mmCIF file of C-alpha atoms in Angstrom:
data_model
loop_
_atom_site.group_PDB
_atom_site.id
_atom_site.type_symbol
_atom_site.label_atom_id
_atom_site.label_comp_id
_atom_site.label_asym_id
_atom_site.label_seq_id
_atom_site.Cartn_x
_atom_site.Cartn_y
_atom_site.Cartn_z
ATOM 1 C CA MET L 7 -94.728 -24.487 22.549
ATOM 2 C CA THR L 8 -96.163 -22.885 19.424
ATOM 3 C CA ARG L 9 -95.789 -24.233 15.892
ATOM 4 C CA GLU L 10 -93.460 -21.379 15.004
ATOM 5 C CA GLU L 11 -91.189 -22.217 17.951
ATOM 6 C CA LYS L 12 -91.169 -25.897 16.970
ATOM 7 C CA ALA L 13 -90.403 -25.020 13.348
ATOM 8 C CA LEU L 14 -87.517 -22.824 14.497
ATOM 9 C CA ILE L 15 -86.102 -25.617 16.701
ATOM 10 C CA ILE L 16 -86.423 -28.134 13.837
ATOM 11 C CA GLN L 17 -84.623 -25.755 11.483
ATOM 12 C CA GLU L 18 -81.808 -25.143 14.001
ATOM 13 C CA LEU L 19 -81.452 -28.881 14.643
ATOM 14 C CA SER L 20 -81.369 -29.624 10.907
ATOM 15 C CA GLU L 21 -78.566 -27.105 10.487
ATOM 16 C CA LYS L 22 -76.623 -28.638 13.396
ATOM 17 C CA PHE L 23 -77.058 -32.163 12.038
ATOM 18 C CA ALA L 24 -75.917 -31.001 8.588
ATOM 19 C CA ALA L 25 -72.924 -29.073 9.983
ATOM 20 C CA ASN L 26 -71.757 -31.803 12.392
ATOM 21 C CA PRO L 27 -70.881 -35.152 10.810
ATOM 22 C CA TYR L 28 -70.577 -36.681 14.295
ATOM 23 C CA PHE L 29 -73.486 -36.821 16.719
ATOM 24 C CA TYR L 30 -74.603 -39.170 19.461
ATOM 25 C CA ILE L 31 -78.103 -39.628 20.866
ATOM 26 C CA THR L 32 -78.044 -40.660 24.518
ATOM 27 C CA ASP L 33 -80.418 -41.471 27.354
ATOM 28 C CA ALA L 34 -79.410 -39.757 30.587
ATOM 29 C CA SER L 35 -82.798 -40.006 32.276
ATOM 30 C CA GLY L 36 -81.312 -41.682 35.358
ATOM 31 C CA LEU L 37 -79.075 -38.752 36.243
ATOM 32 C CA SER L 38 -79.683 -36.391 39.128
ATOM 33 C CA VAL L 39 -79.441 -32.646 38.549
ATOM 34 C CA ALA L 40 -75.906 -32.592 39.995
ATOM 35 C CA LYS L 41 -74.776 -35.474 37.747
ATOM 36 C CA THR L 42 -76.423 -33.845 34.709
ATOM 37 C CA ASN L 43 -74.519 -30.644 35.433
ATOM 38 C CA GLN L 44 -71.321 -32.685 35.786
ATOM 39 C CA LEU L 45 -71.989 -34.315 32.394
ATOM 40 C CA ARG L 46 -72.668 -30.929 30.758
ATOM 41 C CA ARG L 47 -69.445 -29.541 32.265
ATOM 42 C CA LYS L 48 -67.417 -32.467 30.878
ATOM 43 C CA CYS L 49 -69.042 -31.969 27.480
ATOM 44 C CA PHE L 50 -68.145 -28.277 27.514
ATOM 45 C CA GLU L 51 -64.534 -29.043 28.513
ATOM 46 C CA ASN L 52 -64.210 -31.479 25.596
ATOM 47 C CA GLY L 53 -65.788 -29.211 22.976
ATOM 48 C CA ILE L 54 -68.969 -31.265 22.786
ATOM 49 C CA GLU L 55 -72.335 -29.552 22.595
ATOM 50 C CA TYR L 56 -75.015 -31.362 24.616
ATOM 51 C CA VAL L 57 -78.681 -30.583 23.913
ATOM 52 C CA VAL L 58 -81.868 -32.210 25.196
ATOM 53 C CA VAL L 59 -84.674 -32.193 22.610
ATOM 54 C CA LYS L 60 -88.034 -33.904 22.097
ATOM 55 C CA ASN L 61 -87.859 -37.040 19.951
ATOM 56 C CA THR L 62 -90.480 -35.806 17.477
ATOM 57 C CA LEU L 63 -88.427 -32.681 16.796
ATOM 58 C CA ILE L 64 -85.270 -34.765 16.331
ATOM 59 C CA GLU L 65 -87.135 -37.076 13.953
ATOM 60 C CA LYS L 66 -88.397 -34.166 11.832
ATOM 61 C CA ALA L 67 -84.962 -32.541 11.749
ATOM 62 C CA LEU L 68 -83.304 -35.810 10.656
ATOM 63 C CA ALA L 69 -85.979 -36.340 7.992
ATOM 64 C CA SER L 70 -84.917 -33.115 6.288
ATOM 65 C CA LEU L 71 -81.360 -34.431 5.700
ATOM 66 C CA ASP L 72 -80.014 -36.437 2.754
ATOM 67 C CA THR L 73 -78.991 -39.444 4.885
ATOM 68 C CA ASP L 74 -81.696 -41.990 5.742
ATOM 69 C CA TYR L 75 -82.167 -42.001 9.529
ATOM 70 C CA THR L 76 -85.461 -43.943 9.585
ATOM 71 C CA SER L 77 -83.787 -46.832 11.451
ATOM 72 C CA PHE L 78 -83.423 -44.424 14.410
ATOM 73 C CA ASN L 79 -87.205 -44.005 14.623
ATOM 74 C CA GLU L 80 -87.984 -47.478 15.986
ATOM 75 C CA SER L 81 -85.384 -47.808 18.738
ATOM 76 C CA VAL L 82 -83.295 -44.664 19.206
ATOM 77 C CA LEU L 83 -85.976 -41.971 19.318
ATOM 78 C CA LYS L 84 -87.862 -43.365 22.317
ATOM 79 C CA GLY L 85 -87.846 -41.980 25.849
ATOM 80 C CA PHE L 86 -85.456 -39.276 27.032
ATOM 81 C CA SER L 87 -83.011 -38.076 24.352
ATOM 82 C CA GLY L 88 -79.954 -35.884 24.640
ATOM 83 C CA ILE L 89 -77.783 -35.142 21.626
ATOM 84 C CA MET L 90 -74.011 -34.721 21.712
ATOM 85 C CA PHE L 91 -72.482 -32.856 18.763
ATOM 86 C CA HIS L 92 -68.771 -32.730 17.962
ATOM 87 C CA PRO L 93 -67.562 -31.103 14.736
ATOM 88 C CA GLU L 94 -64.163 -32.814 14.425
ATOM 89 C CA SER L 95 -64.015 -36.212 16.129
ATOM 90 C CA GLY L 96 -66.200 -39.272 15.787
ATOM 91 C CA LYS L 97 -64.911 -40.796 18.990
ATOM 92 C CA ALA L 98 -64.845 -37.770 21.334
ATOM 93 C CA ALA L 99 -68.390 -38.300 22.614
ATOM 94 C CA ALA L 100 -67.910 -42.078 22.946
ATOM 95 C CA THR L 101 -64.745 -41.539 24.963
ATOM 96 C CA LEU L 102 -66.532 -39.025 27.176
ATOM 97 C CA ILE L 103 -69.450 -41.408 27.776
ATOM 98 C CA LYS L 104 -67.088 -44.271 28.674
ATOM 99 C CA GLU L 105 -65.156 -42.009 31.035
ATOM 100 C CA PHE L 106 -68.376 -40.743 32.634
ATOM 101 C CA LEU L 107 -69.617 -44.316 33.126
ATOM 102 C CA LYS L 108 -66.509 -45.221 35.139
ATOM 103 C CA ASP L 109 -67.627 -42.938 37.969
ATOM 104 C CA ASN L 110 -71.394 -43.131 37.343
ATOM 105 C CA LYS L 111 -72.339 -46.692 36.481
ATOM 106 C CA GLU L 112 -75.636 -47.203 34.627
ATOM 107 C CA SER L 113 -76.144 -43.437 34.414
ATOM 108 C CA ILE L 114 -76.045 -42.731 30.692
ATOM 109 C CA LYS L 115 -76.738 -45.004 27.739
ATOM 110 C CA LEU L 116 -75.859 -44.619 24.109
ATOM 111 C CA LYS L 117 -79.025 -45.005 22.052
ATOM 112 C CA GLY L 118 -77.559 -44.265 18.640
ATOM 113 C CA ALA L 119 -74.847 -42.393 16.797
ATOM 114 C CA SER L 120 -74.052 -41.074 13.353
ATOM 115 C CA VAL L 121 -70.403 -40.915 12.326
ATOM 116 C CA ASP L 122 -69.891 -39.538 8.810
ATOM 117 C CA GLY L 123 -73.296 -40.871 7.798
ATOM 118 C CA GLY L 124 -72.694 -44.341 9.262
ATOM 119 C CA LEU L 125 -75.360 -45.343 11.787
ATOM 120 C CA PHE L 126 -74.632 -47.114 15.057
ATOM 121 C CA ILE L 127 -77.581 -48.269 17.151
ATOM 122 C CA GLY L 128 -77.413 -49.476 20.740
ATOM 123 C CA HIS L 129 -75.232 -49.105 23.808
ATOM 124 C CA ASP L 130 -73.164 -52.130 22.754
ATOM 125 C CA GLN L 131 -71.676 -50.002 19.923
ATOM 126 C CA LEU L 132 -69.947 -47.708 22.449
ATOM 127 C CA GLU L 133 -66.728 -49.740 22.530
ATOM 128 C CA ALA L 134 -66.384 -49.765 18.741
ATOM 129 C CA LEU L 135 -67.118 -46.033 18.525
ATOM 130 C CA SER L 136 -64.510 -45.201 21.163
ATOM 131 C CA LYS L 137 -61.830 -46.906 19.043
ATOM 132 C CA LEU L 138 -62.570 -44.974 15.857
ATOM 133 C CA LYS L 139 -59.676 -43.040 14.402
ATOM 134 C CA SER L 140 -59.973 -39.490 13.184
ATOM 135 C CA LYS L 141 -59.186 -38.591 9.598
ATOM 136 C CA ALA L 142 -55.931 -36.944 10.704
ATOM 137 C CA GLU L 143 -54.841 -40.112 12.545
ATOM 138 C CA MET L 144 -55.657 -42.276 9.529
ATOM 139 C CA VAL L 145 -53.794 -39.956 7.131
ATOM 140 C CA GLY L 146 -50.796 -40.031 9.483
ATOM 141 C CA GLU L 147 -50.797 -43.829 9.505
ATOM 142 C CA VAL L 148 -51.015 -44.013 5.709
ATOM 143 C CA ILE L 149 -48.128 -41.558 5.323
ATOM 144 C CA GLY L 150 -46.098 -43.571 7.827
ATOM 145 C CA LEU L 151 -46.786 -46.780 5.910
ATOM 146 C CA LEU L 152 -45.835 -45.144 2.623
ATOM 147 C CA GLN L 153 -42.601 -43.762 4.047
ATOM 148 C CA SER L 154 -41.573 -47.061 5.632
ATOM 149 C CA PRO L 155 -40.491 -48.873 2.424
ATOM 150 C CA ALA L 156 -38.537 -45.836 1.249
ATOM 151 C CA LYS L 157 -36.696 -45.673 4.577
ATOM 152 C CA ASN L 158 -35.882 -49.388 4.341
ATOM 153 C CA VAL L 159 -34.471 -48.991 0.815
ATOM 154 C CA LEU L 160 -32.378 -45.977 1.833
ATOM 155 C CA GLY L 161 -31.095 -47.807 4.897
ATOM 156 C CA ALA L 162 -30.115 -50.839 2.822
ATOM 157 C CA LEU L 163 -28.350 -48.659 0.253
ATOM 158 C CA GLN L 164 -26.455 -46.780 2.939
ATOM 159 C CA SER L 165 -25.379 -49.921 4.763
ATOM 160 C CA GLY L 166 -24.457 -51.552 1.450
ATOM 161 C CA GLY L 167 -22.303 -48.567 0.576
ATOM 162 C CA GLN L 168 -20.458 -48.830 3.887
ATOM 163 C CA ASN L 169 -19.900 -52.553 3.375
ATOM 164 C CA LEU L 170 -18.593 -51.924 -0.134
ATOM 165 C CA ALA L 171 -16.220 -49.228 1.130
ATOM 166 C CA GLY L 172 -14.919 -51.626 3.778
ATOM 167 C CA ILE L 173 -14.312 -54.376 1.226
ATOM 168 C CA LEU L 174 -12.507 -51.988 -1.130
ATOM 169 C CA LYS L 175 -10.327 -50.721 1.716
ATOM 170 C CA THR L 176 -9.410 -54.273 2.725
ATOM 171 C CA LEU L 177 -8.571 -55.212 -0.880
ATOM 172 C CA SER L 178 -6.431 -52.092 -1.339
ATOM 173 C CA GLU L 179 -4.530 -52.884 1.883
ATOM 174 C CA LYS L 180 -3.881 -56.463 0.657
ATOM 175 C CA GLU L 181 -2.538 -55.186 -2.653
ATOM 176 C CA ALA L 182 -0.272 -52.685 -0.887
ATOM 177 C CA ALA L 183 1.103 -55.372 1.419
#
């Protein structure tokens, strides 16, 4: 590979890292060709882009970004590295990896991930990453929490109004009798 080709790959990777706030670096070196194709198919079905790139090129592409990814250099960027990009969800790739591991034990390992600039290193982070909530889910929960007290107040006022009407009716019937 010539220097120009490497520079082009580094530039493309830098643009992908900058455009995608969610990416996972995995080790799928233990997969057969058939299993690798199965993994790529699942990635495609879930809107995840899966790319295999040399570690030195990944390191240079990450160095060009504003976020400090130097902690990836010691442990994450060793051996075989495949990158999973997803533009909208921080947990999509983690969920896919967990699902893939159900049928293919010890086949793929999470080496590291970046979710909105937060770094996660090691396969043991997979569980936490799979439970992340998207921004839309979090906004929905906040709106639900904000609406809850208002609904309670309205419900109390409505039920209080019905009770008051019942009391007034009973009093008016007593006066008439």
